[in-house]
Amino acid sequence: MKVVIDTNSLLSLVRYYIPFDIKSILFDFFKKKIEQGEIIIIDKVLEECIYNSKGIVIDTLPYLQDKAFQKSAKVPYKTETLLAPNTKQFLHQLNTVFVNSVIKKQRGFSEVEFESQKDNFLDGADAKQIILCLNLIKNGEKVILATEETESSNDNKLFKKIPTICKELGIVTKTLPALLKLYKEIDMNFK
């Protein structure tokens, strides 16, 4: 199983779990899974982790910026040349299914403005994670996209949220607590 993890899930990990991880069980577990390529952190997510919440993810998980670790674990996953397996279909869905048409209409985007917004979305972490998942699935991998986002409320964004897009594409999403329950080798019982 491969897990593509987003910035908010990493933030949740370091804010709500790691402080109680007295024996470094989760800290070591995530390090091992990242090193083995089972948990994937893309370049856009790592970049967000550096700048979001005063870099708490990087401060708490310093191995993510350790050059030797990055080299051996191939972190972050480079997305610069990543394309959707069926690019034409994906772009069609982006224009029709994944766009929040109410917001698009309210804001009155011209075609040029919409294309610019679409390019920004495609270059962002959300789209890159989704496209990576599609490629992994195409290669026969079982994939989960870990995100703390929910399908409800779109925060007035032009494009729908990760879980909504993933549901349409057949990509499994899990929140961090649901993901951790899948790993039987870690004991999440507090005494």
JSON list of N, CA, C and O in Angstrom, two decimals, residues 68-87:
[
{"chain": "A", "resi": 68, "resn": "ALA", "atom": "N", "xyz": [20.90, 13.59, 3.77]},
{"chain": "A", "resi": 68, "resn": "ALA", "atom": "CA", "xyz": [21.20, 12.16, 3.64]},
{"chain": "A", "resi": 68, "resn": "ALA", "atom": "C", "xyz": [19.90, 11.35, 3.62]},
{"chain": "A", "resi": 68, "resn": "ALA", "atom": "O", "xyz": [19.75, 10.42, 2.81]},
{"chain": "A", "resi": 69, "resn": "PHE", "atom": "N", "xyz": [18.95, 11.70, 4.49]},
{"chain": "A", "resi": 69, "resn": "PHE", "atom": "CA", "xyz": [17.67, 11.01, 4.52]},
{"chain": "A", "resi": 69, "resn": "PHE", "atom": "C", "xyz": [16.91, 11.24, 3.21]},
{"chain": "A", "resi": 69, "resn": "PHE", "atom": "O", "xyz": [16.36, 10.31, 2.63]},
{"chain": "A", "resi": 70, "resn": "GLN", "atom": "N", "xyz": [16.90, 12.48, 2.75]},
{"chain": "A", "resi": 70, "resn": "GLN", "atom": "CA", "xyz": [16.21, 12.80, 1.50]},
{"chain": "A", "resi": 70, "resn": "GLN", "atom": "C", "xyz": [16.76, 11.97, 0.34]},
{"chain": "A", "resi": 70, "resn": "GLN", "atom": "O", "xyz": [16.00, 11.46, -0.47]},
{"chain": "A", "resi": 71, "resn": "LYS", "atom": "N", "xyz": [18.07, 11.84, 0.31]},
{"chain": "A", "resi": 71, "resn": "LYS", "atom": "CA", "xyz": [18.69, 11.10, -0.78]},
{"chain": "A", "resi": 71, "resn": "LYS", "atom": "C", "xyz": [18.36, 9.60, -0.70]},
{"chain": "A", "resi": 71, "resn": "LYS", "atom": "O", "xyz": [17.96, 9.00, -1.69]},
{"chain": "A", "resi": 72, "resn": "SER", "atom": "N", "xyz": [18.49, 9.02, 0.48]},
{"chain": "A", "resi": 72, "resn": "SER", "atom": "CA", "xyz": [18.24, 7.58, 0.62]},
{"chain": "A", "resi": 72, "resn": "SER", "atom": "C", "xyz": [16.76, 7.24, 0.48]},
{"chain": "A", "resi": 72, "resn": "SER", "atom": "O", "xyz": [16.41, 6.21, -0.07]},
{"chain": "A", "resi": 73, "resn": "ALA", "atom": "N", "xyz": [15.87, 8.13, 0.97]},
{"chain": "A", "resi": 73, "resn": "ALA", "atom": "CA", "xyz": [14.43, 7.86, 0.93]},
{"chain": "A", "resi": 73, "resn": "ALA", "atom": "C", "xyz": [13.77, 8.43, -0.33]},
{"chain": "A", "resi": 73, "resn": "ALA", "atom": "O", "xyz": [12.57, 8.25, -0.53]},
{"chain": "A", "resi": 74, "resn": "LYS", "atom": "N", "xyz": [14.55, 9.14, -1.13]},
{"chain": "A", "resi": 74, "resn": "LYS", "atom": "CA", "xyz": [14.02, 9.80, -2.33]},
{"chain": "A", "resi": 74, "resn": "LYS", "atom": "C", "xyz": [12.86, 10.73, -1.98]},
{"chain": "A", "resi": 74, "resn": "LYS", "atom": "O", "xyz": [11.78, 10.68, -2.56]},
{"chain": "A", "resi": 75, "resn": "VAL", "atom": "N", "xyz": [13.12, 11.59, -1.00]},
{"chain": "A", "resi": 75, "resn": "VAL", "atom": "CA", "xyz": [12.15, 12.57, -0.52]},
{"chain": "A", "resi": 75, "resn": "VAL", "atom": "C", "xyz": [12.68, 13.95, -0.87]},
{"chain": "A", "resi": 75, "resn": "VAL", "atom": "O", "xyz": [13.86, 14.21, -0.70]},
{"chain": "A", "resi": 76, "resn": "PRO", "atom": "N", "xyz": [11.87, 14.82, -1.34]},
{"chain": "A", "resi": 76, "resn": "PRO", "atom": "CA", "xyz": [10.46, 14.63, -1.68]},
{"chain": "A", "resi": 76, "resn": "PRO", "atom": "C", "xyz": [10.31, 14.01, -3.08]},
{"chain": "A", "resi": 76, "resn": "PRO", "atom": "O", "xyz": [11.24, 14.05, -3.88]},
{"chain": "A", "resi": 77, "resn": "TYR", "atom": "N", "xyz": [9.13, 13.51, -3.34]},
{"chain": "A", "resi": 77, "resn": "TYR", "atom": "CA", "xyz": [8.80, 12.98, -4.67]},
{"chain": "A", "resi": 77, "resn": "TYR", "atom": "C", "xyz": [8.67, 14.17, -5.61]},
{"chain": "A", "resi": 77, "resn": "TYR", "atom": "O", "xyz": [7.88, 15.08, -5.37]},
{"chain": "A", "resi": 78, "resn": "LYS", "atom": "N", "xyz": [9.45, 14.18, -6.66]},
{"chain": "A", "resi": 78, "resn": "LYS", "atom": "CA", "xyz": [9.46, 15.30, -7.62]},
{"chain": "A", "resi": 78, "resn": "LYS", "atom": "C", "xyz": [8.24, 15.22, -8.55]},
{"chain": "A", "resi": 78, "resn": "LYS", "atom": "O", "xyz": [7.99, 14.18, -9.15]},
{"chain": "A", "resi": 79, "resn": "THR", "atom": "N", "xyz": [7.51, 16.33, -8.66]},
{"chain": "A", "resi": 79, "resn": "THR", "atom": "CA", "xyz": [6.27, 16.34, -9.45]},
{"chain": "A", "resi": 79, "resn": "THR", "atom": "C", "xyz": [6.33, 17.26, -10.66]},
{"chain": "A", "resi": 79, "resn": "THR", "atom": "O", "xyz": [5.33, 17.43, -11.35]},
{"chain": "A", "resi": 80, "resn": "GLU", "atom": "N", "xyz": [7.47, 17.83, -10.92]},
{"chain": "A", "resi": 80, "resn": "GLU", "atom": "CA", "xyz": [7.60, 18.82, -11.98]},
{"chain": "A", "resi": 80, "resn": "GLU", "atom": "C", "xyz": [7.08, 18.32, -13.33]},
{"chain": "A", "resi": 80, "resn": "GLU", "atom": "O", "xyz": [6.42, 19.05, -14.07]},
{"chain": "A", "resi": 81, "resn": "THR", "atom": "N", "xyz": [7.37, 17.08, -13.67]},
{"chain": "A", "resi": 81, "resn": "THR", "atom": "CA", "xyz": [6.97, 16.55, -14.98]},
{"chain": "A", "resi": 81, "resn": "THR", "atom": "C", "xyz": [5.81, 15.56, -14.89]},
{"chain": "A", "resi": 81, "resn": "THR", "atom": "O", "xyz": [5.52, 14.86, -15.85]},
{"chain": "A", "resi": 82, "resn": "LEU", "atom": "N", "xyz": [5.16, 15.51, -13.75]},
{"chain": "A", "resi": 82, "resn": "LEU", "atom": "CA", "xyz": [4.07, 14.56, -13.53]},
{"chain": "A", "resi": 82, "resn": "LEU", "atom": "C", "xyz": [2.83, 14.94, -14.34]},
{"chain": "A", "resi": 82, "resn": "LEU", "atom": "O", "xyz": [2.38, 16.08, -14.30]},
{"chain": "A", "resi": 83, "resn": "LEU", "atom": "N", "xyz": [2.30, 13.98, -15.09]},
{"chain": "A", "resi": 83, "resn": "LEU", "atom": "CA", "xyz": [1.10, 14.18, -15.89]},
{"chain": "A", "resi": 83, "resn": "LEU", "atom": "C", "xyz": [0.07, 13.12, -15.54]},
{"chain": "A", "resi": 83, "resn": "LEU", "atom": "O", "xyz": [0.42, 11.99, -15.21]},
{"chain": "A", "resi": 84, "resn": "ALA", "atom": "N", "xyz": [-1.20, 13.49, -15.65]},
{"chain": "A", "resi": 84, "resn": "ALA", "atom": "CA", "xyz": [-2.28, 12.52, -15.44]},
{"chain": "A", "resi": 84, "resn": "ALA", "atom": "C", "xyz": [-2.20, 11.44, -16.51]},
{"chain": "A", "resi": 84, "resn": "ALA", "atom": "O", "xyz": [-1.86, 11.73, -17.66]},
{"chain": "A", "resi": 85, "resn": "PRO", "atom": "N", "xyz": [-2.51, 10.18, -16.15]},
{"chain": "A", "resi": 85, "resn": "PRO", "atom": "CA", "xyz": [-2.45, 9.09, -17.14]},
{"chain": "A", "resi": 85, "resn": "PRO", "atom": "C", "xyz": [-3.30, 9.37, -18.38]},
{"chain": "A", "resi": 85, "resn": "PRO", "atom": "O", "xyz": [-2.86, 9.14, -19.49]},
{"chain": "A", "resi": 86, "resn": "ASN", "atom": "N", "xyz": [-4.50, 9.87, -18.21]},
{"chain": "A", "resi": 86, "resn": "ASN", "atom": "CA", "xyz": [-5.35, 10.26, -19.33]},
{"chain": "A", "resi": 86, "resn": "ASN", "atom": "C", "xyz": [-5.55, 11.77, -19.24]},
{"chain": "A", "resi": 86, "resn": "ASN", "atom": "O", "xyz": [-6.57, 12.24, -18.74]},
{"chain": "A", "resi": 87, "resn": "THR", "atom": "N", "xyz": [-4.56, 12.50, -19.70]},
{"chain": "A", "resi": 87, "resn": "THR", "atom": "CA", "xyz": [-4.52, 13.95, -19.52]},
{"chain": "A", "resi": 87, "resn": "THR", "atom": "C", "xyz": [-5.74, 14.64, -20.11]},
{"chain": "A", "resi": 87, "resn": "THR", "atom": "O", "xyz": [-6.33, 15.52, -19.47]}
]
